[in-house]
PDB file of C-alpha atoms in Angstrom:
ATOM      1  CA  UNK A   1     -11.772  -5.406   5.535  1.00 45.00           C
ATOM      2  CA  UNK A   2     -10.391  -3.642   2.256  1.00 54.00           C
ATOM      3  CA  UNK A   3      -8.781  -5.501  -0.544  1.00 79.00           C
ATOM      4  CA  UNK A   4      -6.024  -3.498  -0.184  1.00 91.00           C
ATOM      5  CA  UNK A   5      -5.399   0.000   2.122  1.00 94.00           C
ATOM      6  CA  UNK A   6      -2.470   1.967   0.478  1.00 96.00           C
ATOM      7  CA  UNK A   7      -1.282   5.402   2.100  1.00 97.00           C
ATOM      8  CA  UNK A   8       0.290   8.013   0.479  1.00 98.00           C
ATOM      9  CA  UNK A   9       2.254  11.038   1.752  1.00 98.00           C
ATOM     10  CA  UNK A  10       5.557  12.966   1.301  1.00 98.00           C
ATOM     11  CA  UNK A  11       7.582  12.707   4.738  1.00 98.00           C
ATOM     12  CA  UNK A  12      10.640  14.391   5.679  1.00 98.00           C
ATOM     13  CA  UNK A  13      13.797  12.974   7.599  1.00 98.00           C
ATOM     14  CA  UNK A  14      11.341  12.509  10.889  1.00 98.00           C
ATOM     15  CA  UNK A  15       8.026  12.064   9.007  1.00 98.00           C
ATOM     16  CA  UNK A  16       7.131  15.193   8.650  1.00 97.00           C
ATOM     17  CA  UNK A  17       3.982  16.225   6.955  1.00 97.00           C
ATOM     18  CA  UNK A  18       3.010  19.435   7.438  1.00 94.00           C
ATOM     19  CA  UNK A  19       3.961  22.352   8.954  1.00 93.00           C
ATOM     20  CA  UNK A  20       0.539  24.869   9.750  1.00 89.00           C
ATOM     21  CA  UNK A  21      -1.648  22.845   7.672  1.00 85.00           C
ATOM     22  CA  UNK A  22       0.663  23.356   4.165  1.00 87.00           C
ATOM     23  CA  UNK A  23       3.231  20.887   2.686  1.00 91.00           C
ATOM     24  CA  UNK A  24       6.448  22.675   3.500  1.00 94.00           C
ATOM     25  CA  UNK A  25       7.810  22.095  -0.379  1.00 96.00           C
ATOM     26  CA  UNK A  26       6.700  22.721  -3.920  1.00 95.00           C
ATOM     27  CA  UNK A  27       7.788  19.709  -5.750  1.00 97.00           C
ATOM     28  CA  UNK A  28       5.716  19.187  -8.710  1.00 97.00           C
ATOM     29  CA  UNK A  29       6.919  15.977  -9.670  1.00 98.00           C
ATOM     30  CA  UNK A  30       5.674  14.552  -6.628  1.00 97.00           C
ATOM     31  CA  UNK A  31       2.152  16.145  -7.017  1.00 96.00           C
ATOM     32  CA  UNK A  32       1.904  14.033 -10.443  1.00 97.00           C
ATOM     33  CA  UNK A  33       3.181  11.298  -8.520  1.00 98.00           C
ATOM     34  CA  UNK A  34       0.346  11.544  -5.855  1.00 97.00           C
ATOM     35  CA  UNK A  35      -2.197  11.614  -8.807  1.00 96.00           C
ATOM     36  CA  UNK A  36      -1.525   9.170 -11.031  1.00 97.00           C
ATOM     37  CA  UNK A  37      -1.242   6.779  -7.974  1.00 97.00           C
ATOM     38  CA  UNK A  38      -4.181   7.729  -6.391  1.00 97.00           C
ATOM     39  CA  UNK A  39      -5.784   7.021 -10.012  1.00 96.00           C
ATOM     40  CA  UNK A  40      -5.332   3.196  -9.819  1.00 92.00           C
ATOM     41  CA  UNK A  41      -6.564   0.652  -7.756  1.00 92.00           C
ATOM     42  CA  UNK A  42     -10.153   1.626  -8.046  1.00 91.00           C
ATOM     43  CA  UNK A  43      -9.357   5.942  -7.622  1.00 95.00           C
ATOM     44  CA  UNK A  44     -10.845   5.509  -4.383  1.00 96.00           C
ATOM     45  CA  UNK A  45      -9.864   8.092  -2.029  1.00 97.00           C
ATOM     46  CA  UNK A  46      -9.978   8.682   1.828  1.00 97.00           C
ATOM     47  CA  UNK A  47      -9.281  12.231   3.113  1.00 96.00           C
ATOM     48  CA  UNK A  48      -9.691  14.080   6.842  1.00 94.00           C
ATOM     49  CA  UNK A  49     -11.987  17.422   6.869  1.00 92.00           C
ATOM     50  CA  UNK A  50      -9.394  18.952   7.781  1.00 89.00           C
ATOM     51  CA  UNK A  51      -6.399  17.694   5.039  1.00 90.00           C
ATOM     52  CA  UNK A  52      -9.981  18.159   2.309  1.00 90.00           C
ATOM     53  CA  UNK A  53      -9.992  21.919   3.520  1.00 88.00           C
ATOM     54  CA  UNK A  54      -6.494  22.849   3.571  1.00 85.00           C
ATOM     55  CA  UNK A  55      -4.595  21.069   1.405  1.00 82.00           C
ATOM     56  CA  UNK A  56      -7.410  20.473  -1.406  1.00 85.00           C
ATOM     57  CA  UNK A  57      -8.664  23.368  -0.776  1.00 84.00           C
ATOM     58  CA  UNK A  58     -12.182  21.823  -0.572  1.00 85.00           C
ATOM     59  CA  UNK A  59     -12.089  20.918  -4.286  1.00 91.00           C
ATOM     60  CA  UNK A  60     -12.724  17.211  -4.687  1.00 92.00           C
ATOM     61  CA  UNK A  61      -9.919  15.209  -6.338  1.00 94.00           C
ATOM     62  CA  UNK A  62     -10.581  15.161 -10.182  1.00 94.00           C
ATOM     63  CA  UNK A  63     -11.151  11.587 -11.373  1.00 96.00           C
ATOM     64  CA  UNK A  64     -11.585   9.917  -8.085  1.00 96.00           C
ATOM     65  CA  UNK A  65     -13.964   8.687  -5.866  1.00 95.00           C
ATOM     66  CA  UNK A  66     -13.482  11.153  -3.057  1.00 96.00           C
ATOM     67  CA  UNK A  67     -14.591   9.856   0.618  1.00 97.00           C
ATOM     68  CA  UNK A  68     -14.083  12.764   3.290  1.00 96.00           C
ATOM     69  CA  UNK A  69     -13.791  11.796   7.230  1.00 97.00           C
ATOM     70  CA  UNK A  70     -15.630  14.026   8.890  1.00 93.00           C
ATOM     71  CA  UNK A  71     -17.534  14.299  11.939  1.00 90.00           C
ATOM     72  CA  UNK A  72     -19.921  17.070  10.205  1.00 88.00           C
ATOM     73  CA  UNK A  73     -23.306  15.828   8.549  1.00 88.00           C
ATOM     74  CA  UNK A  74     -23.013  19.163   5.716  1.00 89.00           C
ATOM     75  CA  UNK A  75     -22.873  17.773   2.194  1.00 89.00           C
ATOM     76  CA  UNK A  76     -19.573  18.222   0.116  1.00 90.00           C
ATOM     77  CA  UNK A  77     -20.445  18.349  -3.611  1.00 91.00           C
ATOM     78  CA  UNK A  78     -18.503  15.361  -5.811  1.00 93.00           C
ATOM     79  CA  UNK A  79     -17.479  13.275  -2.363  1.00 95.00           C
ATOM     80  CA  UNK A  80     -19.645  10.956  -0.186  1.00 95.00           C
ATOM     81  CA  UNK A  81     -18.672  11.861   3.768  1.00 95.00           C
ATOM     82  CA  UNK A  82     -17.670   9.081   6.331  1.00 96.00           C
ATOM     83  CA  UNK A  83     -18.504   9.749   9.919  1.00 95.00           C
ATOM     84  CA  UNK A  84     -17.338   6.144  10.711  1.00 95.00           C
ATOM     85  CA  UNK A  85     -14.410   4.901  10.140  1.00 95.00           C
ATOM     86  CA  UNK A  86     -14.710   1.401  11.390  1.00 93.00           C
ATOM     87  CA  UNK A  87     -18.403   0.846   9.537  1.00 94.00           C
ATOM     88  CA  UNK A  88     -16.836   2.044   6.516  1.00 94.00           C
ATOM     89  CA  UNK A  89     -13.811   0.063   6.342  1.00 90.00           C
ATOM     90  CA  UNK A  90     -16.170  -2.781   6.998  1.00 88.00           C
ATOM     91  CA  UNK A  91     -18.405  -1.928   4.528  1.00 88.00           C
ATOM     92  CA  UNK A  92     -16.041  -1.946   2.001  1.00 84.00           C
ATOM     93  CA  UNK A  93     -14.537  -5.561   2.209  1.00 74.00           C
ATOM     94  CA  UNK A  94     -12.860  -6.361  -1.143  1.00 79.00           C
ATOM     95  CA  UNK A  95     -12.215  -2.559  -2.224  1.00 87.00           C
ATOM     96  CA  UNK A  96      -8.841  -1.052  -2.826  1.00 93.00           C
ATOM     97  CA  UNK A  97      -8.997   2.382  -1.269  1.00 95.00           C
ATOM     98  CA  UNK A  98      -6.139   5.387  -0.509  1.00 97.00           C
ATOM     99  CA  UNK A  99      -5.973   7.365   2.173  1.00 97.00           C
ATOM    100  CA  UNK A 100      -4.469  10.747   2.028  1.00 97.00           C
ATOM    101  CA  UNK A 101      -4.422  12.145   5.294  1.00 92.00           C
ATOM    102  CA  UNK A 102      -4.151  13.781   7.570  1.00 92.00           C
ATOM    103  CA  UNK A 103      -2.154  12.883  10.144  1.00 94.00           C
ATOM    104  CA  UNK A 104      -4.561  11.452  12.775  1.00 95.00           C
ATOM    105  CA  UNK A 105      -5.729   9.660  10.061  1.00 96.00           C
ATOM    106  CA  UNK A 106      -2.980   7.621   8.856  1.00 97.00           C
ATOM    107  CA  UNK A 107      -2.483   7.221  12.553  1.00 96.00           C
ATOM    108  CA  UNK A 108      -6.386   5.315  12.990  1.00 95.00           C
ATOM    109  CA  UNK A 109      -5.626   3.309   9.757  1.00 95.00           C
ATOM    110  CA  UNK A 110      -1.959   2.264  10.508  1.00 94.00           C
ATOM    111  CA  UNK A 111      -3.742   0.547  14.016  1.00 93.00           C
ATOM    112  CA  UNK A 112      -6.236  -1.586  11.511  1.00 89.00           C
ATOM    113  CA  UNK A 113      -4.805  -4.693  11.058  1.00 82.00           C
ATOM    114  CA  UNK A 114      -5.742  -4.997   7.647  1.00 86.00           C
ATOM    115  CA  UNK A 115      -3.076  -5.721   4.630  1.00 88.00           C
ATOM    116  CA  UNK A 116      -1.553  -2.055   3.764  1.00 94.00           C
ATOM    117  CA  UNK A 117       1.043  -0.373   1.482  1.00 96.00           C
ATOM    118  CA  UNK A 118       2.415   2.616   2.366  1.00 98.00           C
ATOM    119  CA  UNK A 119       3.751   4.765  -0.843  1.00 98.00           C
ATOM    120  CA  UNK A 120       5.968   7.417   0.668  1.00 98.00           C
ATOM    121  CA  UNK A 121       8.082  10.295  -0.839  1.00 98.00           C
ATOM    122  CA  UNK A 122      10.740  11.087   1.067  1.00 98.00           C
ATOM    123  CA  UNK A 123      12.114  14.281   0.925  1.00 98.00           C
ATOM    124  CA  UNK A 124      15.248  14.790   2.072  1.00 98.00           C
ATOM    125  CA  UNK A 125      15.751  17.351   5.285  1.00 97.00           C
ATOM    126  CA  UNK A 126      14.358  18.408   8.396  1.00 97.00           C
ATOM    127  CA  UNK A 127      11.333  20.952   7.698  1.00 97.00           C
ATOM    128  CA  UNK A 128      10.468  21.789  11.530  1.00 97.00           C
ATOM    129  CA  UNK A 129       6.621  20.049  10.385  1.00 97.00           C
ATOM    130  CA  UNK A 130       4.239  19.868  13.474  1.00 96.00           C
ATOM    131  CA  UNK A 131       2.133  17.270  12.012  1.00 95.00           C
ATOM    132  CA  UNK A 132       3.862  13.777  11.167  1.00 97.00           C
ATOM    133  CA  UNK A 133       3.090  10.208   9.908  1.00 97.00           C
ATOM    134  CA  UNK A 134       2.862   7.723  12.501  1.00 97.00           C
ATOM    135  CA  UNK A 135       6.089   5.415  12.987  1.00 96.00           C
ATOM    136  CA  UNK A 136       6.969   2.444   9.431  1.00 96.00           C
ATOM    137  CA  UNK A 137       8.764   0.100  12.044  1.00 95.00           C
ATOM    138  CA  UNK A 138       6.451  -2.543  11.512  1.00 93.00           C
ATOM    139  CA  UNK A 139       6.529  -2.013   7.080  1.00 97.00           C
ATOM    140  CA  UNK A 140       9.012  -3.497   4.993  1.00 97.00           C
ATOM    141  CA  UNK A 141      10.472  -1.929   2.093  1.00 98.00           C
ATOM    142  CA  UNK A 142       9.388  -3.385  -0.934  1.00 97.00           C
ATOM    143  CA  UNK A 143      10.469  -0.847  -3.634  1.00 97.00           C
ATOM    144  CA  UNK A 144      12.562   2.220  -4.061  1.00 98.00           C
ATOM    145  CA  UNK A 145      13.175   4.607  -6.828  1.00 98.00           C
ATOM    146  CA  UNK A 146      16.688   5.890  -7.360  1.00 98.00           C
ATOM    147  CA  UNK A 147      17.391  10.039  -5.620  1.00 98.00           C
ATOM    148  CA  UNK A 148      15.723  12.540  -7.377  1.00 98.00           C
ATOM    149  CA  UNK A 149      15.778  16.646  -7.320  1.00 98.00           C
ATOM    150  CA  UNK A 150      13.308  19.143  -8.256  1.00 98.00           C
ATOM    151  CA  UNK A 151      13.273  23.120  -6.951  1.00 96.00           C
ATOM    152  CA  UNK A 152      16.028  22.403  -5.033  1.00 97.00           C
ATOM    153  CA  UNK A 153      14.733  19.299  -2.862  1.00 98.00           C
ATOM    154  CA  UNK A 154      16.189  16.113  -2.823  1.00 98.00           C
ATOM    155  CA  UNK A 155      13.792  12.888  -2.447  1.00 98.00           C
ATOM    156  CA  UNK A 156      13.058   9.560  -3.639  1.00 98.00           C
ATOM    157  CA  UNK A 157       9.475   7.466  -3.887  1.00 98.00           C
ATOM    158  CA  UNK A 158       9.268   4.382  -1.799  1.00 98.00           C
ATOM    159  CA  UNK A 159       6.998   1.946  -1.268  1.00 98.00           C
ATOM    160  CA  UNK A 160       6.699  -0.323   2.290  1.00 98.00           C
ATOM    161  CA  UNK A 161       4.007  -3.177   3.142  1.00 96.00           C
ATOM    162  CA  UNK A 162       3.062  -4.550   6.142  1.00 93.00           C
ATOM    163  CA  UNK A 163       2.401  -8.114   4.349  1.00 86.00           C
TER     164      UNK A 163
END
């Protein structure tokens, strides 16, 4: 077990992630959001193959540990690969650690029962996504920022734990 799993995404009205493998808004703010949290608590990060090669464009995250979930053995320059979830949860007892996505990720973690924090921006709308983040019933809401806007989208950070 981690010290501490936090999860971070933007979500839209029904959790919406992605729509064809791309973030269906440009909202800067939240992009230094996403990198100045994912700088603390150790700047350890845990990413899909997929989310690594479409959204990050296969450039590891600067000043971060990068861990990419994988089921492919080919070296990724600047980020250690994890072909096991379970073993490397387990062999990281005491570790803060993110995890940025994808999808089916969040969804594995989210069944760990291990202490978590989600830190979601939610952005305000319906953005027809076909890739979401699995259901918050079982979080509480521990912190919320007041509305904000940027290029036209409305949203606010928030910040849920299952503790």
């Amino acid at each position: 077990m981690v010290n501490m799993i936090r999860l971070i995404a933007a979500v839209d009205n029904k959790l919406g992630i992605a729509k064809n493998g791309e973030m269906p808004w440009n909202i800067p703010e939240d992009e230094h959001y996403f990198t100045e949290q994912t700088k603390k608590f150790g700047a350890r990060v845990l990413t899909a193959g997929r989310t690594f090669r479409e959204a990050y464009k296969s450039k590891p995250l600067k000043d971060r540990t990068n861990y990419i979930y994988t089921r492919s053995s080919d070296p990724i320059e600047g980020a250690v690969l994890v072909n096991d979830l379970n073993k490397f949860l387990a062999e990281n007892t005491g570790q803060d650690l993110w995890v940025a996505g994808g999808g089916e990720l969040f969804e594995q973690v989210i069944q760990k029962d291990l202490p978590m924090e989600l830190y979601l921006t939610h952005i305000k709308g319906d953005f027809s996504c076909d890739t979401f983040f699995p259901s918050i019933d079982r979080f509480k809401l521990i912190q919320k920022s007041e509305d904000r806007q940027q290029n036209g989208f409305e949203f606010y950070y928030a910040i849920y734990s299952n503790q």
